Coordinates of N, CA and C in Angstrom, one line a residue:
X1 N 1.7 5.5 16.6 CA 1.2 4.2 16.7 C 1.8 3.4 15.5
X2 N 2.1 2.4 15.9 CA 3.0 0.9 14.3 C 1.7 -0.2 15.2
X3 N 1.5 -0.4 13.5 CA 1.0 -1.8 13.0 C 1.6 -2.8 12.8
X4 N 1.6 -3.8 12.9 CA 2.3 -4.7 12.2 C 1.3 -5.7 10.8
X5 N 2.0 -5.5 9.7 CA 1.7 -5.9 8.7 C 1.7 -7.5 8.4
X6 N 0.9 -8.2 9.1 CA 0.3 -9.6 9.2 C -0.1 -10.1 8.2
X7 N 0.1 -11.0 7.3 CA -0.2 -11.5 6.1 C 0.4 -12.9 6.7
X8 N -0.5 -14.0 6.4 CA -0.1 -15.6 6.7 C 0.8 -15.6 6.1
X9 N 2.1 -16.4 6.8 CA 3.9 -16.8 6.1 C 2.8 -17.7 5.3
X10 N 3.8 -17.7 4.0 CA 3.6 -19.4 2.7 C 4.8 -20.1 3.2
X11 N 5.0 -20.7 2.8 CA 6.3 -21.6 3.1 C 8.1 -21.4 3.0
X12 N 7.4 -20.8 1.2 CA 8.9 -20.0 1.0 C 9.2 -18.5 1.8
X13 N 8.6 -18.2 2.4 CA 8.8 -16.8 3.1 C 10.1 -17.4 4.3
X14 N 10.8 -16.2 4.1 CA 11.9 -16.8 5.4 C 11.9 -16.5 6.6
X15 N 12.0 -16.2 8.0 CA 11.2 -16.0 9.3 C 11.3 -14.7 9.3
X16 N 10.3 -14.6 9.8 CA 10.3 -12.9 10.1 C 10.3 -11.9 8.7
X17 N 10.2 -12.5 7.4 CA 10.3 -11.6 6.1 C 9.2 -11.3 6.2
X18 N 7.8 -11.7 6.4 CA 6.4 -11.5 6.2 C 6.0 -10.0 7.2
X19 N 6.9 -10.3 8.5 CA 6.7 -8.8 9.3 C 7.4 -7.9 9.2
X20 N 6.8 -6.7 9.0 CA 7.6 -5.7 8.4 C 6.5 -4.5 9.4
X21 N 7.0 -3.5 10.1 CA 6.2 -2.5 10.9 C 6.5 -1.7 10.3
X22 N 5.2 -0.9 9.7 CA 4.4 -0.1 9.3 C 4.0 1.4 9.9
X23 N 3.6 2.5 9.7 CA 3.0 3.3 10.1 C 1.4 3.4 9.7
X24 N 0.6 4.2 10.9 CA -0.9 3.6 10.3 C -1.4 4.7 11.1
X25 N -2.7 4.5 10.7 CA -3.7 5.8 11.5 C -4.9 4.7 11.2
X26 N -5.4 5.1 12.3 CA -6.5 4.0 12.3 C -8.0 4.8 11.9
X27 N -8.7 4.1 10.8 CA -9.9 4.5 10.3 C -11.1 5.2 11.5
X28 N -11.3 6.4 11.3 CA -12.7 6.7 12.4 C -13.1 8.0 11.6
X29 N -14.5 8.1 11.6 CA -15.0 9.0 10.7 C -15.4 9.6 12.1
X30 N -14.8 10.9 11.7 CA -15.0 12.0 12.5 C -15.7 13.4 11.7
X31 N -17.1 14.1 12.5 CA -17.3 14.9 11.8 C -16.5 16.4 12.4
X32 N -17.1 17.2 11.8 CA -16.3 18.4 12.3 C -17.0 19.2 13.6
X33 N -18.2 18.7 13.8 CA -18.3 19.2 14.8 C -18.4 18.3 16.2
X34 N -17.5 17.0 15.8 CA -17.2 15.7 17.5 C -15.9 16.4 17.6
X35 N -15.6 16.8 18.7 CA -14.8 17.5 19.3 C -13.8 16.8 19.9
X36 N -12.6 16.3 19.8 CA -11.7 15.6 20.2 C -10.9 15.5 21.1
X37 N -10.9 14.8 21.9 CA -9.8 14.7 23.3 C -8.7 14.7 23.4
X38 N -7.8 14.5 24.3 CA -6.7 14.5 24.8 C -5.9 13.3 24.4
X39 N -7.0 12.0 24.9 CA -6.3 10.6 24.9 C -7.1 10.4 23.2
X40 N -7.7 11.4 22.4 CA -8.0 10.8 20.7 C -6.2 11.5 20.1
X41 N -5.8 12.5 20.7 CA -5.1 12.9 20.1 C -3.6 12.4 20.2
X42 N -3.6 11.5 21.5 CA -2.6 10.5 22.4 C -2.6 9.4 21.6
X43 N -3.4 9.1 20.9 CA -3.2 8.1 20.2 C -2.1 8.1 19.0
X44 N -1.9 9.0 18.2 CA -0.8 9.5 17.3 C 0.0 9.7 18.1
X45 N 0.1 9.8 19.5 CA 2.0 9.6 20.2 C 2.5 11.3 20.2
X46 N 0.9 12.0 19.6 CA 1.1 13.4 20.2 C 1.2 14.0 21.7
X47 N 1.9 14.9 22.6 CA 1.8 15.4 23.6 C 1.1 16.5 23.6
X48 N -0.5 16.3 23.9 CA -1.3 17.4 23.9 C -1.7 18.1 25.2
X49 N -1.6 19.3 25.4 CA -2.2 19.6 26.8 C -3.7 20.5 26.9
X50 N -4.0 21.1 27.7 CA -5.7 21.3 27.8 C -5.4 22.6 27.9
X51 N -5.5 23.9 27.7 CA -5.3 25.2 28.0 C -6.9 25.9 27.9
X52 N -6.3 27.4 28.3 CA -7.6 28.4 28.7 C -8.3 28.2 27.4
X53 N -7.9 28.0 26.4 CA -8.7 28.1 24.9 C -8.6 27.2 24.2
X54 N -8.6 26.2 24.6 CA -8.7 24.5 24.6 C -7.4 23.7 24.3
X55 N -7.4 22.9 23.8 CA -6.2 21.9 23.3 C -5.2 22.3 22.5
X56 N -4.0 22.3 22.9 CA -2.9 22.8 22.3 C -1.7 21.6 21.9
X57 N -1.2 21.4 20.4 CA -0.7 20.5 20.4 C 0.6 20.7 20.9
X58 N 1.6 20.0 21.2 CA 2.9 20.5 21.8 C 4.1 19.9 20.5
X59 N 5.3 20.7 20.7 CA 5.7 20.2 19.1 C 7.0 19.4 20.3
X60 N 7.8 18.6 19.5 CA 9.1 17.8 20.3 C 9.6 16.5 19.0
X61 N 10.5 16.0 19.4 CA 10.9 15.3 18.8 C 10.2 14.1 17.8
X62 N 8.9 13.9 17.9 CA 8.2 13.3 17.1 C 7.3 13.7 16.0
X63 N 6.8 15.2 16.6 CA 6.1 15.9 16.0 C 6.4 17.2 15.8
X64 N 6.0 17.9 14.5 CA 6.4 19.6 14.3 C 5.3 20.0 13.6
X65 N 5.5 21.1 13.3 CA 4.6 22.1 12.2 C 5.0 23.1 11.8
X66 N 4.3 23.3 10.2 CA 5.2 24.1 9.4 C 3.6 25.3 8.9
X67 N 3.4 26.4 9.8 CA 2.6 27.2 9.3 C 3.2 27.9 8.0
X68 N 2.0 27.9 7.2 CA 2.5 29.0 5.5 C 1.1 29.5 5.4
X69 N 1.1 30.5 4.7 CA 0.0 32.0 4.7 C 0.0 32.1 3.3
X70 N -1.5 32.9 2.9 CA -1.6 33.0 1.5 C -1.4 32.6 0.5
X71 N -1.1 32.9 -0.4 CA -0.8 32.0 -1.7 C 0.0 30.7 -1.3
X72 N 1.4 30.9 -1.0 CA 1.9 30.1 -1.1 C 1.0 28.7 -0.2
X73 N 0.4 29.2 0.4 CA -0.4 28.1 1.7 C -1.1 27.2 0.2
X74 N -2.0 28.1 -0.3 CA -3.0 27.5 -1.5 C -2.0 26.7 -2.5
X75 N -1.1 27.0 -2.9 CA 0.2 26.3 -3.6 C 0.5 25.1 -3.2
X76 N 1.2 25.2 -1.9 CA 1.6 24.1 -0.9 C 0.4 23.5 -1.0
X77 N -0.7 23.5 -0.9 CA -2.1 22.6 -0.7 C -1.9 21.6 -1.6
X78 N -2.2 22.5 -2.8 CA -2.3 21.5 -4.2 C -1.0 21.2 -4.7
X79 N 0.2 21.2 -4.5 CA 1.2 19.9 -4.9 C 1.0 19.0 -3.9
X80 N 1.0 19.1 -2.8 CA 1.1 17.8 -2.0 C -0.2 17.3 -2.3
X81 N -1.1 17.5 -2.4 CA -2.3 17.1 -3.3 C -2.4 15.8 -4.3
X82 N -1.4 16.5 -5.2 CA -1.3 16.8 -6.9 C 0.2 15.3 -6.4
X83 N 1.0 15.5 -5.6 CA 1.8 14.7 -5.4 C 1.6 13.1 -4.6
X84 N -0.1 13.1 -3.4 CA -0.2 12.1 -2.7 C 0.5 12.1 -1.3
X85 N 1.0 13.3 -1.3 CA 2.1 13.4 0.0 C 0.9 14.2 1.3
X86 N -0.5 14.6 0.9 CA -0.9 15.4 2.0 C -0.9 14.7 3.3
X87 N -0.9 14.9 4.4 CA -1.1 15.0 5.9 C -2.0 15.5 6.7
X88 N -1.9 15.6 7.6 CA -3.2 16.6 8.6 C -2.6 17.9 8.4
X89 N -3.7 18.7 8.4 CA -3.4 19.9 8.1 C -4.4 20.9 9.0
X90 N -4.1 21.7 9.7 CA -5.2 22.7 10.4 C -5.1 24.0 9.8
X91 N -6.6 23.9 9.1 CA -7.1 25.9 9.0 C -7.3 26.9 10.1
X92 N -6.6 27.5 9.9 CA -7.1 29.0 10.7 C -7.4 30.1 10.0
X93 N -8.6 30.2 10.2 CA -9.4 31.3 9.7 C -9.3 32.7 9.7
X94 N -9.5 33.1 8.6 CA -9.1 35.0 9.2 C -9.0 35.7 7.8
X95 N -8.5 36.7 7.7 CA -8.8 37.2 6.3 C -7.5 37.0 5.4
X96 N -6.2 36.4 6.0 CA -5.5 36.1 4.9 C -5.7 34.2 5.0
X97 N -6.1 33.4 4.2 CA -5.6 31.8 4.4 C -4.4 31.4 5.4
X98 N -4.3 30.7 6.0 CA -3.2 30.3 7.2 C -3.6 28.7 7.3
X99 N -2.6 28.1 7.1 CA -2.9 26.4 7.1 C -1.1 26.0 8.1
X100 N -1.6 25.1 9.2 CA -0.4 24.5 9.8 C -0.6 23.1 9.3
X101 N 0.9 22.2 8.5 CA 0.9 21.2 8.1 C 1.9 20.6 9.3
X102 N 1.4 19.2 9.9 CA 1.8 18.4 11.1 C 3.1 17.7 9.8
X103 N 4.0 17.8 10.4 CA 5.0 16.9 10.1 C 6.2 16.2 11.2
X104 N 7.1 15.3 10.5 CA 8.0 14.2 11.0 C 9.4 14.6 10.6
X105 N 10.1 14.3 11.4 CA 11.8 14.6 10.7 C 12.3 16.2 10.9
X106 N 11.6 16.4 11.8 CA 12.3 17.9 11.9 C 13.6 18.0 12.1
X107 N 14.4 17.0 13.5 CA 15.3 16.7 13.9 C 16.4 17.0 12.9
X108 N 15.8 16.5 11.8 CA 17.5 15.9 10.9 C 17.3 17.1 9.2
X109 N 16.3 18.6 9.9 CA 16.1 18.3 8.6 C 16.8 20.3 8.5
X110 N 17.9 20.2 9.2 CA 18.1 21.8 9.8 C 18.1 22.8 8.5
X111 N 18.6 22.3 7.3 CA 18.5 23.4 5.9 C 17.4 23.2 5.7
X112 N 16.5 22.6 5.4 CA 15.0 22.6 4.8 C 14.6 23.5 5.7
X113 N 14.6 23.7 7.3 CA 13.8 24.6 8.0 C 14.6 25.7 7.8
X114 N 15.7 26.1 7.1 CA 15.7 27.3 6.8 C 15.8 27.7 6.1
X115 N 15.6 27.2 4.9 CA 14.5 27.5 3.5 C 13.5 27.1 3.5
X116 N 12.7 27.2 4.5 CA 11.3 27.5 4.9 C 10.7 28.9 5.9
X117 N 11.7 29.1 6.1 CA 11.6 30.1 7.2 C 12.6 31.5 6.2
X118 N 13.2 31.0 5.5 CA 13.6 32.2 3.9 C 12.1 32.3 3.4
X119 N 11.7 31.2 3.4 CA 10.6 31.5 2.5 C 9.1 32.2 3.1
X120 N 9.2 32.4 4.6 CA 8.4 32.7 4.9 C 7.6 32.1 6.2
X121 N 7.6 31.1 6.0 CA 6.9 29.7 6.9 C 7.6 30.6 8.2
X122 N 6.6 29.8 9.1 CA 6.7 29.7 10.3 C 6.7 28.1 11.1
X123 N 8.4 27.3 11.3 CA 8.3 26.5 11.9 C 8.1 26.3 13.2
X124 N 7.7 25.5 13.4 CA 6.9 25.2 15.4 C 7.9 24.1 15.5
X125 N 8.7 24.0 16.0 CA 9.7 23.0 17.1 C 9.9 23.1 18.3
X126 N 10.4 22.3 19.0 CA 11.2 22.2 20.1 C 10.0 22.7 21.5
X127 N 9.4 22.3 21.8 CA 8.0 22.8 22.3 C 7.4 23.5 22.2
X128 N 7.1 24.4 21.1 CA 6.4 25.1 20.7 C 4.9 24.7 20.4
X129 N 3.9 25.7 20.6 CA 2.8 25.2 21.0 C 1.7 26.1 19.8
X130 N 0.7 25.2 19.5 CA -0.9 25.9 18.8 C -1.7 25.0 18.9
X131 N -2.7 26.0 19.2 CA -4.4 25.4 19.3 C -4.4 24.2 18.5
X132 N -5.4 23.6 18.5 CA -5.8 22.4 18.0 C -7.2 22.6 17.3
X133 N -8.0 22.0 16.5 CA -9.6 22.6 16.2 C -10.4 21.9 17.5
X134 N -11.2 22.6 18.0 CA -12.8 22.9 18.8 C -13.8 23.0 18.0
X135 N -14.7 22.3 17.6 CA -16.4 22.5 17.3 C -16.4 24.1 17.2
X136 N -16.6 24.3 16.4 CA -17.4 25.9 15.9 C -16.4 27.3 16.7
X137 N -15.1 26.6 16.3 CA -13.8 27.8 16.3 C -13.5 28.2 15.4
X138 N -12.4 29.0 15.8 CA -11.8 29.9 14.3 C -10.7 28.8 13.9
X139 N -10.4 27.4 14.2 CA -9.3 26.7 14.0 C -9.8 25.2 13.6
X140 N -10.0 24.8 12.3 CA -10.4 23.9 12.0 C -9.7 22.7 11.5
X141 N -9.5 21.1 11.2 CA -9.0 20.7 10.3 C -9.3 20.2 9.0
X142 N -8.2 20.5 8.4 CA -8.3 20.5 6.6 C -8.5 19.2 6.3
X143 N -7.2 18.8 6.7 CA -7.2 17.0 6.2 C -7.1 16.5 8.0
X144 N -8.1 15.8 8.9 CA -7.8 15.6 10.2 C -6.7 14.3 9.9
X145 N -6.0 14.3 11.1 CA -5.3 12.8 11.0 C -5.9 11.7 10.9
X146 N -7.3 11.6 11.2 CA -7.5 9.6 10.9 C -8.0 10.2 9.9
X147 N -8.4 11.1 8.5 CA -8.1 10.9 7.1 C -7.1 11.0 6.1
X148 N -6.2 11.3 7.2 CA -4.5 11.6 6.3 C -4.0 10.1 5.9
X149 N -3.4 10.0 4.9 CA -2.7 8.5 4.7 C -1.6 8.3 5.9
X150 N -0.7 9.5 6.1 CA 0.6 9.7 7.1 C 0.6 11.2 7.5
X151 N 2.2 11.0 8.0 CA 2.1 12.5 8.4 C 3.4 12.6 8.0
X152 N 3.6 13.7 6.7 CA 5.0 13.9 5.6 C 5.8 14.3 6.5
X153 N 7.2 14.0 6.2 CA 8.4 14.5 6.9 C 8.5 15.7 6.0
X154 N 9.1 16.7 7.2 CA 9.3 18.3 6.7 C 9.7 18.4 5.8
X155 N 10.7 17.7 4.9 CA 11.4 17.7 3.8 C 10.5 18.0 2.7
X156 N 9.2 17.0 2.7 CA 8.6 17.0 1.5 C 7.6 18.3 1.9
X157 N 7.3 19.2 3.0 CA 6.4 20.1 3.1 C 7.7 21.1 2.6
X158 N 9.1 21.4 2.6 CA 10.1 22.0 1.8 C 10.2 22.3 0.7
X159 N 10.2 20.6 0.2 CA 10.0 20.3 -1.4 C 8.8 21.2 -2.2
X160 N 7.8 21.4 -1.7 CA 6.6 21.6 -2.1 C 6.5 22.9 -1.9
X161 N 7.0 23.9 -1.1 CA 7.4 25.3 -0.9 C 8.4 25.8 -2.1
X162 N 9.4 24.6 -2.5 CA 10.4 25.1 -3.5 C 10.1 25.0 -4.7
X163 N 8.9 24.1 -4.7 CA 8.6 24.0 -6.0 C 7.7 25.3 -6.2
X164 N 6.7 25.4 -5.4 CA 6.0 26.7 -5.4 C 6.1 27.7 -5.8
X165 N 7.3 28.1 -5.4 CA 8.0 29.0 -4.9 C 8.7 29.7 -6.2
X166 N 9.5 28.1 -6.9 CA 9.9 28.9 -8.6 C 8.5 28.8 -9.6
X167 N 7.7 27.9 -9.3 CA 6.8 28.1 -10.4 C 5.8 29.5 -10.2
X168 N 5.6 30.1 -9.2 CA 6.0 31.6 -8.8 C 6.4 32.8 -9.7
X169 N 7.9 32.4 -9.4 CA 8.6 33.3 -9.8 C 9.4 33.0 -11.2
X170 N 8.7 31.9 -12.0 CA 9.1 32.0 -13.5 C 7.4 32.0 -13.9
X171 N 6.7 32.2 -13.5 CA 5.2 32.6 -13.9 C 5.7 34.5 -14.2
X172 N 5.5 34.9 -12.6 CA 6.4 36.3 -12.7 C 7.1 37.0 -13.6
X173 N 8.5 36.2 -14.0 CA 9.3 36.7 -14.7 C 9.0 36.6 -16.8
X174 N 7.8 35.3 -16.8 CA 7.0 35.6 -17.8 C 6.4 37.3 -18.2
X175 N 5.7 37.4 -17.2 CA 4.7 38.5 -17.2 C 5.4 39.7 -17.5
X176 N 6.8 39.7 -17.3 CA 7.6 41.2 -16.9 C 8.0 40.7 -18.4
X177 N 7.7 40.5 -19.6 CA 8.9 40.0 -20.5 C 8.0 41.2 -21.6

């Protein structure tokens, strides 16, 4: 969905400098247990479909997802945090942490997804499909999209694995000294 960024022209503005199209999510307080439709999640320009165990987002050229597990998931949380960069994010519950981060730019971003997938991640492209959260499932969301500011391009859910990832392994290589 684009906004257009509407502020009254002044005089000196030159035509068309005052419009500039934006990205936006529109404000709605959602609790965790209003359960979300098809045409709520059609609104983000997602392709979602209805399956035996409810709503499944579909991934394609607009939208992807970058599953990460355990630590590094908790890591990844808190820089994009710590950075301003977070997005929607879905928990899946179970006994190790599992968070899928929705992101943009998969298209263009072919080395980042595979130093993401070196590192572990599991990227969802090219129609690849996961649940969505249900009221009182094992699949919840972290950050839902109408609280997210945007939705990060893969690059920066990359960035935030690589940073991870050495501050990690020079924590590690401390410890061994």
């Amino acid at each position: 969905m684009r906004v257009v960024n509407a502020r009254p022209p002044r005089e000196l503005d030159r035509p068309g400098e005052w419009e500039k199209t934006v990205p936006a999510t529109l404000p709605r307080t959602v609790s965790p247990a209003t359960p979300h439709t098809v045409q709520d999640y059609g609104r983000h320009g997602w392709t979602v479909t209805e399956a035996f165990d409810g709503l499944r987002l579909i991934t394609d050229e607009r939208i992807a997802a970058v599953e990460l597990t355990g630590p590094l998931a908790a890591g990844v949380r808190r820089y994009l945090r710590a950075n301003n960069l977070s997005g929607p994010v879905i928990e899946i519950r179970g006994a190790q942490r599992r968070e899928i981060h929705l992101v943009v730019g998969a298209g263009k971003a072919a080395r980042a997804i595979e130093m993401l997938r070196e590192a572990g991640a599991i990227v969802h492209t090219g129609g690849a499909s996961f649940p969505l959260p249900l009221a009182g499932g094992s699949v919840d969301w972290g950050i839902a999209p109408d609280e997210a500011r945007w939705v990060p391009p893969l690059v920066a859910i990359s960035a935030a694995v690589r940073a991870v990832s050495a501050r990690a392994l020079s924590r590690s290589g401390r410890l061994a000294c």
